[in-house]
mmCIF file of C-alpha atoms in Angstrom:
data_model
loop_
_atom_site.group_PDB
_atom_site.id
_atom_site.type_symbol
_atom_site.label_atom_id
_atom_site.label_comp_id
_atom_site.label_asym_id
_atom_site.label_seq_id
_atom_site.Cartn_x
_atom_site.Cartn_y
_atom_site.Cartn_z
ATOM 1 C CA VAL A 62 -3.139 -0.101 4.809
ATOM 2 C CA SER A 63 -0.308 1.871 3.458
ATOM 3 C CA SER A 64 1.152 5.092 5.101
ATOM 4 C CA ARG A 65 -0.775 7.417 2.979
ATOM 5 C CA VAL A 66 -4.201 6.165 3.717
ATOM 6 C CA SER A 67 -6.555 7.186 6.460
ATOM 7 C CA GLY A 68 -6.594 4.575 9.217
ATOM 8 C CA TYR A 69 -2.928 3.779 8.937
ATOM 9 C CA ARG A 70 -1.144 2.960 12.229
ATOM 10 C CA PRO A 71 2.585 2.484 12.202
ATOM 11 C CA ASP A 72 2.517 -0.008 15.045
ATOM 12 C CA ALA A 73 -0.546 -1.962 13.769
ATOM 13 C CA GLY A 74 1.383 -4.888 12.284
ATOM 14 C CA MET A 75 0.290 -8.164 13.954
ATOM 15 C CA TYR A 76 2.573 -10.543 12.227
ATOM 16 C CA THR A 77 5.908 -8.708 12.075
ATOM 17 C CA THR A 78 9.279 -10.491 12.476
ATOM 18 C CA PRO A 79 12.834 -9.087 12.925
ATOM 19 C CA ILE A 80 14.180 -7.579 9.827
ATOM 20 C CA ASP A 81 10.992 -8.943 8.092
ATOM 21 C CA LYS A 82 12.705 -12.307 7.583
ATOM 22 C CA GLY A 83 9.617 -14.481 8.599
ATOM 23 C CA ASP A 84 9.547 -17.346 10.874
ATOM 24 C CA PRO A 85 9.433 -20.602 8.959
ATOM 25 C CA VAL A 86 9.332 -22.769 12.083
ATOM 26 C CA LYS A 87 6.357 -20.915 13.563
ATOM 27 C CA ALA A 88 4.549 -21.034 10.207
ATOM 28 C CA SER A 89 5.105 -24.800 9.953
ATOM 29 C CA GLU A 90 3.629 -25.257 13.476
ATOM 30 C CA LEU A 91 0.465 -23.319 12.463
ATOM 31 C CA LEU A 92 0.124 -25.212 9.231
ATOM 32 C CA ASP A 93 0.267 -28.498 11.181
ATOM 33 C CA LYS A 94 -2.216 -27.109 13.690
ATOM 34 C CA ALA A 95 -4.537 -26.168 10.813
ATOM 35 C CA GLY A 96 -4.460 -29.746 9.469
ATOM 36 C CA TYR A 97 -1.816 -29.193 6.683
ATOM 37 C CA SER A 98 0.900 -31.411 7.979
ATOM 38 C CA GLY A 99 1.541 -32.636 4.376
ATOM 39 C CA ARG A 100 2.410 -30.464 1.402
ATOM 40 C CA LEU A 101 -0.004 -27.796 0.507
ATOM 41 C CA SER A 102 -0.358 -26.558 -3.119
ATOM 42 C CA LEU A 103 -1.619 -23.131 -4.039
ATOM 43 C CA LYS A 104 -2.136 -21.289 -7.357
ATOM 44 C CA LEU A 105 -0.977 -17.701 -7.500
ATOM 45 C CA ALA A 106 -1.999 -15.319 -10.317
ATOM 46 C CA TYR A 107 -0.302 -11.992 -11.313
ATOM 47 C CA PRO A 108 -0.579 -9.388 -14.012
ATOM 48 C CA GLN A 109 2.117 -9.048 -16.737
ATOM 49 C CA SER A 110 3.223 -5.540 -15.726
ATOM 50 C CA GLY A 111 5.713 -3.937 -13.526
ATOM 51 C CA THR A 112 7.501 -6.023 -11.042
ATOM 52 C CA TYR A 113 4.907 -8.479 -10.379
ATOM 53 C CA ALA A 114 6.887 -11.384 -11.961
ATOM 54 C CA LEU A 115 9.631 -10.808 -9.467
ATOM 55 C CA ILE A 116 7.214 -10.662 -6.598
ATOM 56 C CA ALA A 117 5.429 -13.771 -7.560
ATOM 57 C CA GLN A 118 8.730 -15.699 -7.759
ATOM 58 C CA THR A 119 9.757 -14.247 -4.271
ATOM 59 C CA VAL A 120 6.384 -15.436 -2.736
ATOM 60 C CA GLN A 121 6.847 -18.771 -4.449
ATOM 61 C CA GLU A 122 10.294 -19.201 -2.932
ATOM 62 C CA SER A 123 9.251 -17.858 0.546
ATOM 63 C CA LEU A 124 6.383 -20.251 0.952
ATOM 64 C CA ARG A 125 8.507 -23.154 -0.367
ATOM 65 C CA ARG A 126 10.319 -22.828 2.892
ATOM 66 C CA VAL A 127 7.308 -23.929 4.961
ATOM 67 C CA GLY A 128 6.239 -26.745 2.574
ATOM 68 C CA ILE A 129 3.701 -24.795 0.452
ATOM 69 C CA ASP A 130 4.013 -25.466 -3.265
ATOM 70 C CA VAL A 131 3.040 -22.348 -5.309
ATOM 71 C CA GLN A 132 2.150 -22.566 -8.914
ATOM 72 C CA ILE A 133 2.443 -19.150 -10.543
ATOM 73 C CA THR A 134 0.486 -18.009 -13.646
ATOM 74 C CA SER A 135 0.638 -14.680 -15.299
ATOM 75 C CA TYR A 136 -2.051 -12.917 -17.273
ATOM 76 C CA THR A 137 -2.260 -9.840 -19.416
ATOM 77 C CA SER A 138 -3.613 -6.875 -17.363
ATOM 78 C CA GLY A 139 -6.785 -6.878 -19.454
ATOM 79 C CA ASP A 140 -7.502 -10.579 -18.721
ATOM 80 C CA TYR A 141 -6.329 -10.374 -15.124
ATOM 81 C CA TYR A 142 -8.689 -7.642 -14.008
ATOM 82 C CA GLY A 143 -11.298 -7.892 -16.742
ATOM 83 C CA ARG A 144 -11.748 -11.698 -16.865
ATOM 84 C CA LEU A 145 -9.932 -13.395 -13.969
ATOM 85 C CA LEU A 146 -10.597 -11.323 -10.818
ATOM 86 C CA ASP A 147 -13.770 -9.840 -12.179
ATOM 87 C CA LYS A 148 -15.630 -13.162 -11.836
ATOM 88 C CA ALA A 149 -15.906 -14.862 -8.413
ATOM 89 C CA GLU A 150 -16.588 -18.270 -10.003
ATOM 90 C CA ASN A 151 -12.922 -18.334 -11.168
ATOM 91 C CA ALA A 152 -11.817 -18.501 -7.598
ATOM 92 C CA ARG A 153 -14.619 -20.942 -6.617
ATOM 93 C CA ARG A 154 -13.429 -23.328 -9.502
ATOM 94 C CA GLY A 155 -9.900 -23.091 -8.204
ATOM 95 C CA VAL A 156 -8.428 -21.215 -11.045
ATOM 96 C CA TRP A 157 -6.473 -19.112 -8.316
ATOM 97 C CA ASP A 158 -6.011 -19.191 -4.658
ATOM 98 C CA LEU A 159 -3.775 -16.100 -4.312
ATOM 99 C CA ALA A 160 -3.680 -12.979 -6.540
ATOM 100 C CA LEU A 161 -1.262 -10.068 -6.497
ATOM 101 C CA ALA A 162 -2.962 -6.713 -6.780
ATOM 102 C CA GLY A 163 -1.718 -3.195 -6.187
ATOM 103 C CA TRP A 164 -3.860 -0.252 -4.995
ATOM 104 C CA TYR A 165 -3.285 3.355 -4.353
ATOM 105 C CA PRO A 166 -5.808 6.066 -3.034
ATOM 106 C CA ASP A 167 -7.606 8.275 -5.411
ATOM 107 C CA TRP A 168 -6.057 11.233 -3.294
ATOM 108 C CA ASN A 169 -3.535 11.771 -0.626
ATOM 109 C CA GLY A 170 -4.786 13.479 2.432
ATOM 110 C CA THR A 171 -7.837 13.706 4.687
ATOM 111 C CA ASN A 172 -10.534 10.974 4.873
ATOM 112 C CA ASN A 173 -9.201 8.953 1.793
ATOM 113 C CA GLY A 174 -10.095 5.547 3.408
ATOM 114 C CA ARG A 175 -13.233 5.736 1.452
ATOM 115 C CA SER A 176 -11.025 5.311 -1.803
ATOM 116 C CA VAL A 177 -9.221 2.201 -0.402
ATOM 117 C CA ILE A 178 -10.936 0.464 2.502
ATOM 118 C CA GLN A 179 -14.445 0.816 1.345
ATOM 119 C CA PRO A 180 -14.044 -0.616 -2.232
ATOM 120 C CA LEU A 181 -11.660 -3.462 -1.152
ATOM 121 C CA PHE A 182 -13.243 -4.637 1.928
ATOM 122 C CA ASP A 183 -16.973 -3.635 1.953
ATOM 123 C CA GLY A 184 -18.442 -7.100 1.448
ATOM 124 C CA ARG A 185 -21.823 -5.701 0.670
ATOM 125 C CA THR A 186 -20.465 -4.671 -2.723
ATOM 126 C CA PHE A 187 -19.271 -8.167 -3.695
ATOM 127 C CA GLY A 188 -20.267 -9.285 -7.161
ATOM 128 C CA THR A 189 -19.206 -8.763 -10.766
ATOM 129 C CA ALA A 190 -16.779 -5.839 -11.302
ATOM 130 C CA SER A 191 -16.527 -5.518 -7.462
ATOM 131 C CA MET A 192 -13.031 -4.529 -6.052
ATOM 132 C CA ASP A 193 -13.652 -6.916 -3.205
ATOM 133 C CA TYR A 194 -11.534 -9.561 -5.153
ATOM 134 C CA GLY A 195 -11.530 -12.149 -2.277
ATOM 135 C CA GLY A 196 -15.230 -12.044 -1.433
ATOM 136 C CA TYR A 197 -14.430 -10.775 1.980
ATOM 137 C CA LEU A 198 -17.443 -10.010 4.255
ATOM 138 C CA SER A 199 -17.239 -8.803 7.859
ATOM 139 C CA ASN A 200 -20.154 -7.125 9.645
ATOM 140 C CA GLU A 201 -17.585 -5.412 12.031
ATOM 141 C CA VAL A 202 -15.735 -3.877 9.053
ATOM 142 C CA ASN A 203 -18.962 -2.774 7.312
ATOM 143 C CA SER A 204 -20.123 -1.092 10.511
ATOM 144 C CA ALA A 205 -16.753 0.608 10.994
ATOM 145 C CA ILE A 206 -17.043 1.871 7.175
ATOM 146 C CA ASP A 207 -20.476 3.147 7.712
ATOM 147 C CA ARG A 208 -19.405 5.065 10.715
ATOM 148 C CA ALA A 209 -16.399 6.566 8.954
ATOM 149 C CA LEU A 210 -18.446 7.690 6.014
ATOM 150 C CA ALA A 211 -21.057 9.235 8.270
ATOM 151 C CA ALA A 212 -18.526 10.920 10.754
ATOM 152 C CA PRO A 213 -18.899 14.719 10.923
ATOM 153 C CA ARG A 214 -15.218 15.367 11.492
ATOM 154 C CA ALA A 215 -12.111 13.921 9.733
ATOM 155 C CA GLU A 216 -10.640 12.972 13.018
ATOM 156 C CA ASP A 217 -13.640 10.760 13.862
ATOM 157 C CA ALA A 218 -13.532 9.164 10.393
ATOM 158 C CA GLU A 219 -9.866 8.383 10.934
ATOM 159 C CA LYS A 220 -10.594 6.459 14.096
ATOM 160 C CA PHE A 221 -13.238 4.316 12.297
ATOM 161 C CA TRP A 222 -11.114 3.783 9.253
ATOM 162 C CA ALA A 223 -8.324 2.332 11.712
ATOM 163 C CA GLU A 224 -10.995 -0.029 13.327
ATOM 164 C CA ALA A 225 -11.847 -1.392 9.874
ATOM 165 C CA ALA A 226 -8.187 -1.805 8.865
ATOM 166 C CA SER A 227 -7.384 -3.623 12.135
ATOM 167 C CA GLN A 228 -10.274 -6.061 11.665
ATOM 168 C CA VAL A 229 -9.251 -6.899 8.252
ATOM 169 C CA MET A 230 -5.826 -7.712 9.318
ATOM 170 C CA LYS A 231 -7.075 -9.874 12.255
ATOM 171 C CA ASP A 232 -9.252 -11.739 9.557
ATOM 172 C CA MET A 233 -6.173 -12.041 7.226
ATOM 173 C CA ALA A 234 -8.386 -10.797 4.397
ATOM 174 C CA ILE A 235 -5.103 -9.432 2.758
ATOM 175 C CA ILE A 236 -1.448 -9.942 2.969
ATOM 176 C CA PRO A 237 0.451 -6.605 2.732
ATOM 177 C CA LEU A 238 3.728 -7.507 0.941
ATOM 178 C CA TYR A 239 5.243 -4.153 0.112
ATOM 179 C CA GLU A 240 4.635 -0.439 -0.340
ATOM 180 C CA THR A 241 6.069 1.314 -3.223
ATOM 181 C CA LYS A 242 7.139 5.086 -3.684
ATOM 182 C CA MET A 243 6.918 6.459 -7.072
ATOM 183 C CA VAL A 244 9.387 9.013 -8.490
ATOM 184 C CA ARG A 245 8.328 11.723 -10.870
ATOM 185 C CA TYR A 246 10.503 14.180 -12.523
ATOM 186 C CA ARG A 247 9.729 17.586 -13.633
ATOM 187 C CA SER A 248 11.694 20.661 -15.042
ATOM 188 C CA ALA A 249 12.777 23.267 -12.662
ATOM 189 C CA ARG A 250 10.824 25.758 -14.851
ATOM 190 C CA VAL A 251 7.518 23.980 -14.089
ATOM 191 C CA ARG A 252 5.430 25.586 -11.323
ATOM 192 C CA ASN A 253 2.667 24.136 -9.373
ATOM 193 C CA CYS A 254 3.104 20.464 -10.117
ATOM 194 C CA VAL A 255 0.256 19.047 -8.155
ATOM 195 C CA LEU A 256 0.150 15.317 -8.518
ATOM 196 C CA ASN A 257 -2.807 13.633 -10.168
ATOM 197 C CA LEU A 258 -3.257 10.155 -8.886
ATOM 198 C CA TRP A 259 -5.198 9.114 -11.925
ATOM 199 C CA SER A 260 -2.470 9.976 -14.348
ATOM 200 C CA LEU A 261 0.360 9.336 -11.751
ATOM 201 C CA ASN A 262 1.832 12.703 -12.990
ATOM 202 C CA CYS A 263 1.401 16.481 -12.743
ATOM 203 C CA ASP A 264 -2.083 17.822 -13.164
ATOM 204 C CA TRP A 265 -1.838 19.427 -16.565
ATOM 205 C CA THR A 266 -4.664 21.942 -15.818
ATOM 206 C CA ALA A 267 -2.665 23.331 -12.748
ATOM 207 C CA LEU A 268 0.605 24.031 -14.370
ATOM 208 C CA TRP A 269 2.443 27.187 -15.508
ATOM 209 C CA PRO A 270 6.083 27.965 -16.663
ATOM 210 C CA LYS A 271 8.503 29.779 -14.364
ATOM 211 C CA ASP A 272 9.036 32.706 -16.933
ATOM 212 C CA ALA A 273 5.210 33.112 -17.663
ATOM 213 C CA PRO A 274 4.543 36.851 -18.530
ATOM 214 C CA GLU A 275 3.230 39.094 -15.752
ATOM 215 C CA GLY A 276 -0.525 38.686 -15.360
ATOM 216 C CA GLY A 277 -0.425 36.181 -18.076
ATOM 217 C CA GLY A 278 -2.285 33.527 -15.969
ATOM 218 C CA ARG A 279 -1.675 29.756 -16.085
ATOM 219 C CA ARG A 280 -1.309 27.820 -19.294
#
């Protein structure tokens, strides 16, 4: 999980390499061990927004180094989330093998694993319109999620979210490629710019100008 999500551990990476350069030799050995000694072909889908095209091309080139051919296909955001990932049969029919998807918590702060880990990796929610895009199901993760949701203290929930995230990584249910930091600008006159993660901007209901009249309240 990203650094702003409950359950994050800075030293939890299991597949890190120096300077994040990867290890093509080791990757090739593991592919041979798994029975893919010949060329492997995969289909990568991505939405037509942001920097996804660049990311898809980078993944394509990176996997080419270990003998994996990646065919990349773009979709409008509406078709991508509303038609492609929304229906599990598309993956079963081989329409896509890999898919790029970004995610951010509904709020930054205490116990927000319920807005990231639960929707993405609770396999009991799998089905049409589920956020569990890969059809992932783990009894260990589901149990950790239940304990996190029922924990009486945020400190206890944090521990269970970390257990869930660790198991997800062991099962390779997701490949974390990058974490972005968004920049938002505001005027020096604006006061109380509290970030609203739904709009990705200031919460308009909480703002007031620097020169607001005494006792005038917020506007």
